[in-house]
Amino acid sequence: AFALGQGATAAINYRDGGLDERIAAVTGGKGVDLILDPVGGPRFSRLFDHLAPLGLVVLYGSLDGWPSADVFPAMRKFGRSPALRLFTMHSFDDDPEARRNATAALLRMLREDAIRPAIQERVPLAEAARAHDLLESGGVMGRLLLKPAAHSVVVMGAGIGRAIGLDLVRQVLGLAPEAELEHPHAGQG
């Protein structure tokens, strides 16, 4: 229901079994054009079984570990010319201007409601352990946000001030231009 509510044309829960048959039924036997996978791990190479010709798999995490060495043989066995992309935000680590531009574009889209990430719950930072339990339960649909106390704003991330500019952070958070931002490592060596 969650995926359908977000605009998906079909939703299949792999835990319900019959995954191969259900994907074939939904796609008319063609397979899917795009698979976004944050998991990786030993089952990763099976994703190529579900791709349409010229389909793309994007791996953007490794929650279940790095994929096994059988990825390339899995890609070749069907002759469908599949594509694989590995993505990480660290691609921008050495290009602060590209990171700044991408972040500004993302923040603009959020501000203009061009994109609306699903937020399941905003959890007070003091309840971080509960938030972790929610994530571990596997029941989180969308984003789970940790919310600092109203009187404090913590900006985290190496070089975030240089990367997107503190003025932009203040703007997005709705703070006055002169508002002080606390850095978690301020005053440390």
mmCIF file of N, CA and C in Angstrom, residues 52-183:
data_model
loop_
_atom_site.group_PDB
_atom_site.id
_atom_site.type_symbol
_atom_site.label_atom_id
_atom_site.label_comp_id
_atom_site.label_asym_id
_atom_site.label_seq_id
_atom_site.Cartn_x
_atom_site.Cartn_y
_atom_site.Cartn_z
ATOM 1 N N ALA A 52 14.414 -6.102 -17.349
ATOM 2 C CA ALA A 52 14.047 -6.086 -18.770
ATOM 3 C C ALA A 52 15.321 -5.877 -19.580
ATOM 4 N N PRO A 53 15.300 -6.137 -20.878
ATOM 5 C CA PRO A 53 16.468 -5.821 -21.711
ATOM 6 C C PRO A 53 16.863 -4.355 -21.536
ATOM 7 N N LEU A 54 18.157 -4.121 -21.399
ATOM 8 C CA LEU A 54 18.759 -2.802 -21.186
ATOM 9 C C LEU A 54 18.370 -2.180 -19.841
ATOM 10 N N GLY A 55 17.881 -2.998 -18.916
ATOM 11 C CA GLY A 55 17.507 -2.511 -17.591
ATOM 12 C C GLY A 55 18.722 -2.118 -16.767
ATOM 13 N N LEU A 56 18.462 -1.370 -15.692
ATOM 14 C CA LEU A 56 19.524 -0.818 -14.846
ATOM 15 C C LEU A 56 19.299 -1.214 -13.393
ATOM 16 N N VAL A 57 20.377 -1.667 -12.742
ATOM 17 C CA VAL A 57 20.380 -1.896 -11.299
ATOM 18 C C VAL A 57 21.305 -0.848 -10.689
ATOM 19 N N VAL A 58 20.794 -0.127 -9.684
ATOM 20 C CA VAL A 58 21.601 0.854 -8.964
ATOM 21 C C VAL A 58 21.785 0.348 -7.540
ATOM 22 N N LEU A 59 23.032 0.116 -7.165
ATOM 23 C CA LEU A 59 23.368 -0.284 -5.798
ATOM 24 C C LEU A 59 23.839 0.965 -5.070
ATOM 25 N N TYR A 60 23.117 1.354 -4.017
ATOM 26 C CA TYR A 60 23.492 2.573 -3.300
ATOM 27 C C TYR A 60 23.685 2.328 -1.804
ATOM 28 N N GLY A 61 23.951 1.101 -1.454
ATOM 29 C CA GLY A 61 24.233 0.751 -0.070
ATOM 30 C C GLY A 61 24.628 -0.708 0.011
ATOM 31 N N SER A 62 25.020 -1.126 1.189
ATOM 32 C CA SER A 62 25.409 -2.525 1.366
ATOM 33 C C SER A 62 24.970 -2.991 2.753
ATOM 34 N N LEU A 63 23.683 -2.839 3.042
ATOM 35 C CA LEU A 63 23.153 -3.212 4.353
ATOM 36 C C LEU A 63 23.367 -4.683 4.666
ATOM 37 N N ASP A 64 23.421 -5.524 3.630
ATOM 38 C CA ASP A 64 23.639 -6.959 3.821
ATOM 39 C C ASP A 64 25.046 -7.368 3.384
ATOM 40 N N GLY A 65 25.932 -6.403 3.269
ATOM 41 C CA GLY A 65 27.304 -6.680 2.857
ATOM 42 C C GLY A 65 27.510 -6.430 1.372
ATOM 43 N N TRP A 66 28.741 -6.560 0.957
ATOM 44 C CA TRP A 66 29.096 -6.351 -0.442
ATOM 45 C C TRP A 66 28.593 -7.530 -1.279
ATOM 46 N N PRO A 67 28.126 -7.299 -2.514
ATOM 47 C CA PRO A 67 27.662 -8.413 -3.351
ATOM 48 C C PRO A 67 28.761 -9.442 -3.576
ATOM 49 N N SER A 68 28.352 -10.670 -3.790
ATOM 50 C CA SER A 68 29.317 -11.737 -4.034
ATOM 51 C C SER A 68 29.931 -11.595 -5.425
ATOM 52 N N ALA A 69 30.931 -12.404 -5.703
ATOM 53 C CA ALA A 69 31.696 -12.291 -6.954
ATOM 54 C C ALA A 69 30.936 -12.763 -8.188
ATOM 55 N N ASP A 70 29.728 -13.288 -8.026
ATOM 56 C CA ASP A 70 28.995 -13.816 -9.181
ATOM 57 C C ASP A 70 28.149 -12.763 -9.909
ATOM 58 N N VAL A 71 28.387 -11.489 -9.651
ATOM 59 C CA VAL A 71 27.602 -10.424 -10.275
ATOM 60 C C VAL A 71 27.775 -10.417 -11.793
ATOM 61 N N PHE A 72 29.000 -10.421 -12.262
ATOM 62 C CA PHE A 72 29.201 -10.345 -13.716
ATOM 63 C C PHE A 72 28.675 -11.570 -14.461
ATOM 64 N N PRO A 73 28.889 -12.791 -13.962
ATOM 65 C CA PRO A 73 28.243 -13.929 -14.641
ATOM 66 C C PRO A 73 26.719 -13.816 -14.650
ATOM 67 N N ALA A 74 26.127 -13.283 -13.570
ATOM 68 C CA ALA A 74 24.670 -13.110 -13.527
ATOM 69 C C ALA A 74 24.218 -12.100 -14.580
ATOM 70 N N MET A 75 25.027 -11.089 -14.820
ATOM 71 C CA MET A 75 24.677 -10.069 -15.813
ATOM 72 C C MET A 75 24.768 -10.631 -17.234
ATOM 73 N N ARG A 76 25.648 -11.578 -17.456
ATOM 74 C CA ARG A 76 25.883 -12.094 -18.815
ATOM 75 C C ARG A 76 24.956 -13.220 -19.220
ATOM 76 N N LYS A 77 24.351 -13.911 -18.274
ATOM 77 C CA LYS A 77 23.655 -15.146 -18.623
ATOM 78 C C LYS A 77 22.399 -14.941 -19.460
ATOM 79 N N PHE A 78 21.844 -13.768 -19.500
ATOM 80 C CA PHE A 78 20.616 -13.564 -20.257
ATOM 81 C C PHE A 78 20.817 -12.860 -21.582
ATOM 82 N N GLY A 79 21.970 -12.262 -21.792
ATOM 83 C CA GLY A 79 22.203 -11.544 -23.036
ATOM 84 C C GLY A 79 21.276 -10.352 -23.209
ATOM 85 N N ARG A 80 20.889 -9.742 -22.111
ATOM 86 C CA ARG A 80 19.945 -8.624 -22.172
ATOM 87 C C ARG A 80 20.628 -7.261 -22.040
ATOM 88 N N SER A 81 21.942 -7.223 -22.019
ATOM 89 C CA SER A 81 22.701 -5.979 -21.882
ATOM 90 C C SER A 81 22.290 -5.169 -20.660
ATOM 91 N N PRO A 82 22.311 -5.776 -19.490
ATOM 92 C CA PRO A 82 21.937 -5.025 -18.291
ATOM 93 C C PRO A 82 23.031 -4.029 -17.920
ATOM 94 N N ALA A 83 22.645 -3.030 -17.147
ATOM 95 C CA ALA A 83 23.598 -2.031 -16.662
ATOM 96 C C ALA A 83 23.620 -2.059 -15.143
ATOM 97 N N LEU A 84 24.771 -1.743 -14.598
ATOM 98 C CA LEU A 84 24.962 -1.684 -13.151
ATOM 99 C C LEU A 84 25.621 -0.358 -12.813
ATOM 100 N N ARG A 85 25.068 0.327 -11.833
ATOM 101 C CA ARG A 85 25.684 1.562 -11.353
ATOM 102 C C ARG A 85 25.817 1.457 -9.850
ATOM 103 N N LEU A 86 26.991 1.827 -9.360
ATOM 104 C CA LEU A 86 27.229 1.933 -7.920
ATOM 105 C C LEU A 86 27.197 3.418 -7.591
ATOM 106 N N PHE A 87 26.405 3.807 -6.605
ATOM 107 C CA PHE A 87 26.281 5.222 -6.277
ATOM 108 C C PHE A 87 26.576 5.459 -4.814
ATOM 109 N N THR A 88 27.272 6.552 -4.556
ATOM 110 C CA THR A 88 27.520 7.021 -3.206
ATOM 111 C C THR A 88 27.578 8.539 -3.230
ATOM 112 N N MET A 89 27.100 9.147 -2.167
ATOM 113 C CA MET A 89 27.200 10.610 -2.048
ATOM 114 C C MET A 89 28.662 11.052 -1.989
ATOM 115 N N HIS A 90 29.549 10.129 -1.657
ATOM 116 C CA HIS A 90 30.969 10.482 -1.566
ATOM 117 C C HIS A 90 31.558 10.817 -2.935
ATOM 118 N N SER A 91 30.778 10.595 -3.990
ATOM 119 C CA SER A 91 31.222 11.015 -5.321
ATOM 120 C C SER A 91 31.470 12.511 -5.359
ATOM 121 N N PHE A 92 30.830 13.242 -4.460
ATOM 122 C CA PHE A 92 30.945 14.695 -4.424
ATOM 123 C C PHE A 92 31.995 15.194 -3.436
ATOM 124 N N ASP A 93 32.685 14.295 -2.748
ATOM 125 C CA ASP A 93 33.625 14.719 -1.709
ATOM 126 C C ASP A 93 34.708 15.655 -2.216
ATOM 127 N N ASP A 94 35.173 15.440 -3.420
ATOM 128 C CA ASP A 94 36.260 16.266 -3.956
ATOM 129 C C ASP A 94 35.770 17.376 -4.874
ATOM 130 N N ASP A 95 34.461 17.586 -4.900
ATOM 131 C CA ASP A 95 33.898 18.624 -5.765
ATOM 132 C C ASP A 95 32.839 19.405 -4.989
ATOM 133 N N PRO A 96 33.293 20.310 -4.094
ATOM 134 C CA PRO A 96 32.339 21.024 -3.250
ATOM 135 C C PRO A 96 31.340 21.865 -4.046
ATOM 136 N N GLU A 97 31.726 22.368 -5.208
ATOM 137 C CA GLU A 97 30.790 23.160 -6.001
ATOM 138 C C GLU A 97 29.649 22.287 -6.529
ATOM 139 N N ALA A 98 29.978 21.096 -7.023
ATOM 140 C CA ALA A 98 28.934 20.182 -7.505
ATOM 141 C C ALA A 98 28.025 19.767 -6.348
ATOM 142 N N ARG A 99 28.597 19.505 -5.166
ATOM 143 C CA ARG A 99 27.800 19.143 -3.988
ATOM 144 C C ARG A 99 26.885 20.299 -3.609
ATOM 145 N N ARG A 100 27.436 21.510 -3.588
ATOM 146 C CA ARG A 100 26.647 22.695 -3.243
ATOM 147 C C ARG A 100 25.491 22.875 -4.225
ATOM 148 N N ASN A 101 25.773 22.731 -5.527
ATOM 149 C CA ASN A 101 24.734 22.889 -6.543
ATOM 150 C C ASN A 101 23.656 21.816 -6.422
ATOM 151 N N ALA A 102 24.074 20.576 -6.211
ATOM 152 C CA ALA A 102 23.106 19.483 -6.066
ATOM 153 C C ALA A 102 22.264 19.669 -4.817
ATOM 154 N N THR A 103 22.903 20.083 -3.720
ATOM 155 C CA THR A 103 22.166 20.301 -2.471
ATOM 156 C C THR A 103 21.192 21.457 -2.616
ATOM 157 N N ALA A 104 21.626 22.537 -3.243
ATOM 158 C CA ALA A 104 20.740 23.689 -3.448
ATOM 159 C C ALA A 104 19.546 23.291 -4.321
ATOM 160 N N ALA A 105 19.780 22.499 -5.363
ATOM 161 C CA ALA A 105 18.683 22.055 -6.227
ATOM 162 C C ALA A 105 17.705 21.176 -5.452
ATOM 163 N N LEU A 106 18.236 20.283 -4.632
ATOM 164 C CA LEU A 106 17.381 19.419 -3.815
ATOM 165 C C LEU A 106 16.554 20.240 -2.839
ATOM 166 N N LEU A 107 17.197 21.166 -2.149
ATOM 167 C CA LEU A 107 16.481 21.988 -1.186
ATOM 168 C C LEU A 107 15.414 22.851 -1.865
ATOM 169 N N ARG A 108 15.712 23.345 -3.064
ATOM 170 C CA ARG A 108 14.728 24.115 -3.826
ATOM 171 C C ARG A 108 13.515 23.244 -4.159
ATOM 172 N N MET A 109 13.766 22.008 -4.614
ATOM 173 C CA MET A 109 12.655 21.104 -4.946
ATOM 174 C C MET A 109 11.817 20.785 -3.711
ATOM 175 N N LEU A 110 12.462 20.619 -2.560
ATOM 176 C CA LEU A 110 11.725 20.376 -1.326
ATOM 177 C C LEU A 110 10.883 21.594 -0.953
ATOM 178 N N ARG A 111 11.489 22.769 -1.030
ATOM 179 C CA ARG A 111 10.798 24.015 -0.681
ATOM 180 C C ARG A 111 9.594 24.254 -1.591
ATOM 181 N N GLU A 112 9.720 23.913 -2.881
ATOM 182 C CA GLU A 112 8.656 24.129 -3.859
ATOM 183 C C GLU A 112 7.675 22.964 -3.924
ATOM 184 N N ASP A 113 7.835 21.984 -3.058
ATOM 185 C CA ASP A 113 6.984 20.784 -3.044
ATOM 186 C C ASP A 113 7.033 20.007 -4.349
ATOM 187 N N ALA A 114 8.122 20.135 -5.104
ATOM 188 C CA ALA A 114 8.280 19.345 -6.321
ATOM 189 C C ALA A 114 8.550 17.885 -5.958
ATOM 190 N N ILE A 115 9.161 17.676 -4.809
ATOM 191 C CA ILE A 115 9.343 16.330 -4.261
ATOM 192 C C ILE A 115 8.855 16.360 -2.817
ATOM 193 N N ARG A 116 8.263 15.274 -2.395
ATOM 194 C CA ARG A 116 7.705 15.187 -1.043
ATOM 195 C C ARG A 116 8.104 13.852 -0.428
ATOM 196 N N PRO A 117 9.235 13.805 0.248
ATOM 197 C CA PRO A 117 9.619 12.539 0.864
ATOM 198 C C PRO A 117 8.596 12.131 1.927
ATOM 199 N N ALA A 118 8.283 10.863 1.952
ATOM 200 C CA ALA A 118 7.334 10.348 2.944
ATOM 201 C C ALA A 118 8.034 10.293 4.294
ATOM 202 N N ILE A 119 7.455 10.921 5.278
ATOM 203 C CA ILE A 119 8.010 10.926 6.631
ATOM 204 C C ILE A 119 7.056 10.152 7.523
ATOM 205 N N GLN A 120 7.534 9.024 8.033
ATOM 206 C CA GLN A 120 6.681 8.218 8.902
ATOM 207 C C GLN A 120 6.520 8.872 10.260
ATOM 208 N N GLU A 121 7.640 9.355 10.812
ATOM 209 C CA GLU A 121 7.566 9.918 12.153
ATOM 210 C C GLU A 121 8.766 10.818 12.404
ATOM 211 N N ARG A 122 8.530 11.857 13.196
ATOM 212 C CA ARG A 122 9.590 12.717 13.704
ATOM 213 C C ARG A 122 9.784 12.341 15.171
ATOM 214 N N VAL A 123 10.937 11.781 15.490
ATOM 215 C CA VAL A 123 11.208 11.278 16.830
ATOM 216 C C VAL A 123 12.129 12.264 17.542
ATOM 217 N N PRO A 124 11.783 12.667 18.769
ATOM 218 C CA PRO A 124 12.684 13.548 19.500
ATOM 219 C C PRO A 124 14.064 12.893 19.646
ATOM 220 N N LEU A 125 15.101 13.710 19.526
ATOM 221 C CA LEU A 125 16.472 13.210 19.616
ATOM 222 C C LEU A 125 16.688 12.439 20.916
ATOM 223 N N ALA A 126 16.028 12.862 21.976
ATOM 224 C CA ALA A 126 16.172 12.180 23.261
ATOM 225 C C ALA A 126 15.658 10.735 23.200
ATOM 226 N N GLU A 127 14.864 10.398 22.160
ATOM 227 C CA GLU A 127 14.329 9.045 21.995
ATOM 228 C C GLU A 127 15.016 8.303 20.845
ATOM 229 N N ALA A 128 16.284 8.586 20.645
ATOM 230 C CA ALA A 128 17.031 7.972 19.546
ATOM 231 C C ALA A 128 17.037 6.444 19.638
ATOM 232 N N ALA A 129 17.072 5.917 20.845
ATOM 233 C CA ALA A 129 17.057 4.450 21.004
ATOM 234 C C ALA A 129 15.748 3.868 20.455
ATOM 235 N N ARG A 130 14.635 4.551 20.689
ATOM 236 C CA ARG A 130 13.347 4.086 20.156
ATOM 237 C C ARG A 130 13.351 4.151 18.631
ATOM 238 N N ALA A 131 13.944 5.216 18.086
ATOM 239 C CA ALA A 131 14.033 5.342 16.631
ATOM 240 C C ALA A 131 14.842 4.177 16.055
ATOM 241 N N HIS A 132 15.932 3.835 16.709
ATOM 242 C CA HIS A 132 16.749 2.706 16.261
ATOM 243 C C HIS A 132 15.946 1.415 16.296
ATOM 244 N N ASP A 133 15.181 1.210 17.364
ATOM 245 C CA ASP A 133 14.336 0.014 17.463
ATOM 246 C C ASP A 133 13.312 -0.028 16.325
ATOM 247 N N LEU A 134 12.724 1.118 15.995
ATOM 248 C CA LEU A 134 11.767 1.178 14.889
ATOM 249 C C LEU A 134 12.430 0.756 13.577
ATOM 250 N N LEU A 135 13.619 1.267 13.329
ATOM 251 C CA LEU A 135 14.338 0.893 12.101
ATOM 252 C C LEU A 135 14.640 -0.596 12.069
ATOM 253 N N GLU A 136 15.111 -1.119 13.183
ATOM 254 C CA GLU A 136 15.447 -2.541 13.259
ATOM 255 C C GLU A 136 14.225 -3.431 13.079
ATOM 256 N N SER A 137 13.044 -2.932 13.412
ATOM 257 C CA SER A 137 11.824 -3.737 13.304
ATOM 258 C C SER A 137 11.433 -3.997 11.854
ATOM 259 N N GLY A 138 11.959 -3.185 10.928
ATOM 260 C CA GLY A 138 11.625 -3.352 9.519
ATOM 261 C C GLY A 138 10.277 -2.767 9.142
ATOM 262 N N GLY A 139 9.643 -2.069 10.057
ATOM 263 C CA GLY A 139 8.317 -1.536 9.797
ATOM 264 C C GLY A 139 8.282 -0.081 9.369
ATOM 265 N N VAL A 140 9.433 0.533 9.180
ATOM 266 C CA VAL A 140 9.457 1.944 8.806
ATOM 267 C C VAL A 140 9.228 2.079 7.304
ATOM 268 N N MET A 141 8.228 2.850 6.948
ATOM 269 C CA MET A 141 7.938 3.146 5.547
ATOM 270 C C MET A 141 8.183 4.631 5.330
ATOM 271 N N GLY A 142 9.137 4.964 4.525
ATOM 272 C CA GLY A 142 9.497 6.358 4.335
ATOM 273 C C GLY A 142 10.639 6.725 5.261
ATOM 274 N N ARG A 143 10.688 7.978 5.636
ATOM 275 C CA ARG A 143 11.782 8.484 6.462
ATOM 276 C C ARG A 143 11.399 8.522 7.930
ATOM 277 N N LEU A 144 12.390 8.299 8.761
ATOM 278 C CA LEU A 144 12.272 8.440 10.200
ATOM 279 C C LEU A 144 13.258 9.541 10.565
ATOM 280 N N LEU A 145 12.756 10.650 11.090
ATOM 281 C CA LEU A 145 13.610 11.801 11.367
ATOM 282 C C LEU A 145 13.848 11.943 12.860
ATOM 283 N N LEU A 146 15.095 12.235 13.237
ATOM 284 C CA LEU A 146 15.416 12.591 14.610
ATOM 285 C C LEU A 146 15.321 14.103 14.715
ATOM 286 N N LYS A 147 14.553 14.574 15.675
ATOM 287 C CA LYS A 147 14.295 16.000 15.819
ATOM 288 C C LYS A 147 14.981 16.502 17.083
ATOM 289 N N PRO A 148 15.965 17.428 16.911
ATOM 290 C CA PRO A 148 16.606 18.000 18.099
ATOM 291 C C PRO A 148 15.612 18.878 18.871
ATOM 292 N N ALA A 149 15.946 19.170 20.112
ATOM 293 C CA ALA A 149 15.098 20.048 20.921
ATOM 294 C C ALA A 149 14.949 21.389 20.204
ATOM 295 N N ALA A 150 13.835 22.055 20.436
ATOM 296 C CA ALA A 150 13.514 23.290 19.725
ATOM 297 C C ALA A 150 14.563 24.370 19.917
ATOM 298 N N HIS A 151 15.262 24.362 21.029
ATOM 299 C CA HIS A 151 16.219 25.429 21.305
ATOM 300 C C HIS A 151 17.615 25.146 20.761
ATOM 301 N N SER A 152 17.827 23.986 20.130
ATOM 302 C CA SER A 152 19.168 23.686 19.638
ATOM 303 C C SER A 152 19.118 23.193 18.202
ATOM 304 N N VAL A 153 20.107 23.597 17.454
ATOM 305 C CA VAL A 153 20.274 23.135 16.084
ATOM 306 C C VAL A 153 21.698 22.619 15.978
ATOM 307 N N VAL A 154 21.849 21.390 15.583
ATOM 308 C CA VAL A 154 23.170 20.796 15.424
ATOM 309 C C VAL A 154 23.374 20.514 13.939
ATOM 310 N N VAL A 155 24.437 21.065 13.382
ATOM 311 C CA VAL A 155 24.765 20.822 11.988
ATOM 312 C C VAL A 155 25.928 19.845 11.967
ATOM 313 N N MET A 156 25.684 18.669 11.386
ATOM 314 C CA MET A 156 26.711 17.642 11.378
ATOM 315 C C MET A 156 27.165 17.354 9.962
ATOM 316 N N GLY A 157 28.351 16.828 9.843
ATOM 317 C CA GLY A 157 28.878 16.444 8.543
ATOM 318 C C GLY A 157 30.168 17.187 8.281
ATOM 319 N N ALA A 158 31.166 16.467 7.840
ATOM 320 C CA ALA A 158 32.462 17.067 7.578
ATOM 321 C C ALA A 158 32.338 18.147 6.510
ATOM 322 N N GLY A 159 32.709 19.334 6.868
ATOM 323 C CA GLY A 159 32.735 20.424 5.900
ATOM 324 C C GLY A 159 31.373 20.854 5.407
ATOM 325 N N ILE A 160 30.315 20.585 6.166
ATOM 326 C CA ILE A 160 28.991 20.927 5.659
ATOM 327 C C ILE A 160 28.857 22.432 5.445
ATOM 328 N N GLY A 161 29.506 23.222 6.305
ATOM 329 C CA GLY A 161 29.449 24.674 6.132
ATOM 330 C C GLY A 161 30.055 25.096 4.810
ATOM 331 N N ARG A 162 31.166 24.496 4.458
ATOM 332 C CA ARG A 162 31.798 24.805 3.174
ATOM 333 C C ARG A 162 30.992 24.222 2.020
ATOM 334 N N ALA A 163 30.387 23.057 2.243
ATOM 335 C CA ALA A 163 29.731 22.356 1.147
ATOM 336 C C ALA A 163 28.445 23.045 0.703
ATOM 337 N N ILE A 164 27.606 23.463 1.645
ATOM 338 C CA ILE A 164 26.338 24.040 1.212
ATOM 339 C C ILE A 164 26.131 25.458 1.721
ATOM 340 N N GLY A 165 27.006 25.917 2.599
ATOM 341 C CA GLY A 165 26.904 27.280 3.081
ATOM 342 C C GLY A 165 25.956 27.392 4.262
ATOM 343 N N LEU A 166 26.447 28.024 5.331
ATOM 344 C CA LEU A 166 25.641 28.156 6.533
ATOM 345 C C LEU A 166 24.424 29.044 6.296
ATOM 346 N N ASP A 167 24.518 29.997 5.384
ATOM 347 C CA ASP A 167 23.347 30.833 5.085
ATOM 348 C C ASP A 167 22.208 29.972 4.541
ATOM 349 N N LEU A 168 22.549 28.996 3.683
ATOM 350 C CA LEU A 168 21.531 28.107 3.122
ATOM 351 C C LEU A 168 20.932 27.223 4.220
ATOM 352 N N VAL A 169 21.775 26.744 5.145
ATOM 353 C CA VAL A 169 21.284 25.933 6.262
ATOM 354 C C VAL A 169 20.298 26.757 7.087
ATOM 355 N N ARG A 170 20.662 28.014 7.388
ATOM 356 C CA ARG A 170 19.761 28.872 8.157
ATOM 357 C C ARG A 170 18.432 29.074 7.418
ATOM 358 N N GLN A 171 18.511 29.282 6.107
ATOM 359 C CA GLN A 171 17.310 29.516 5.306
ATOM 360 C C GLN A 171 16.391 28.299 5.340
ATOM 361 N N VAL A 172 16.968 27.107 5.119
ATOM 362 C CA VAL A 172 16.166 25.887 5.090
ATOM 363 C C VAL A 172 15.532 25.604 6.447
ATOM 364 N N LEU A 173 16.278 25.902 7.522
ATOM 365 C CA LEU A 173 15.758 25.655 8.861
ATOM 366 C C LEU A 173 14.834 26.772 9.334
ATOM 367 N N GLY A 174 14.708 27.843 8.536
ATOM 368 C CA GLY A 174 13.837 28.951 8.902
ATOM 369 C C GLY A 174 14.402 29.794 10.018
ATOM 370 N N LEU A 175 15.741 29.878 10.115
ATOM 371 C CA LEU A 175 16.395 30.659 11.161
ATOM 372 C C LEU A 175 16.748 32.049 10.653
ATOM 373 N N ALA A 176 16.867 32.958 11.562
ATOM 374 C CA ALA A 176 17.293 34.310 11.208
ATOM 375 C C ALA A 176 18.722 34.266 10.685
ATOM 376 N N PRO A 177 19.079 35.190 9.775
ATOM 377 C CA PRO A 177 20.428 35.182 9.193
ATOM 378 C C PRO A 177 21.540 35.249 10.232
ATOM 379 N N GLU A 178 21.267 35.862 11.391
ATOM 380 C CA GLU A 178 22.314 36.004 12.415
ATOM 381 C C GLU A 178 22.315 34.847 13.422
ATOM 382 N N ALA A 179 21.424 33.860 13.249
ATOM 383 C CA ALA A 179 21.333 32.748 14.197
ATOM 384 C C ALA A 179 22.642 31.972 14.247
ATOM 385 N N GLU A 180 23.025 31.613 15.465
ATOM 386 C CA GLU A 180 24.240 30.836 15.667
ATOM 387 C C GLU A 180 23.939 29.358 15.426
ATOM 388 N N LEU A 181 24.837 28.673 14.741
ATOM 389 C CA LEU A 181 24.707 27.244 14.520
ATOM 390 C C LEU A 181 25.807 26.548 15.295
ATOM 391 N N GLU A 182 25.426 25.521 16.029
ATOM 392 C CA GLU A 182 26.378 24.783 16.843
ATOM 393 C C GLU A 182 26.953 23.642 16.017
ATOM 394 N N HIS A 183 28.256 23.506 16.019
ATOM 395 C CA HIS A 183 28.903 22.379 15.357
ATOM 396 C C HIS A 183 29.300 21.390 16.429
#
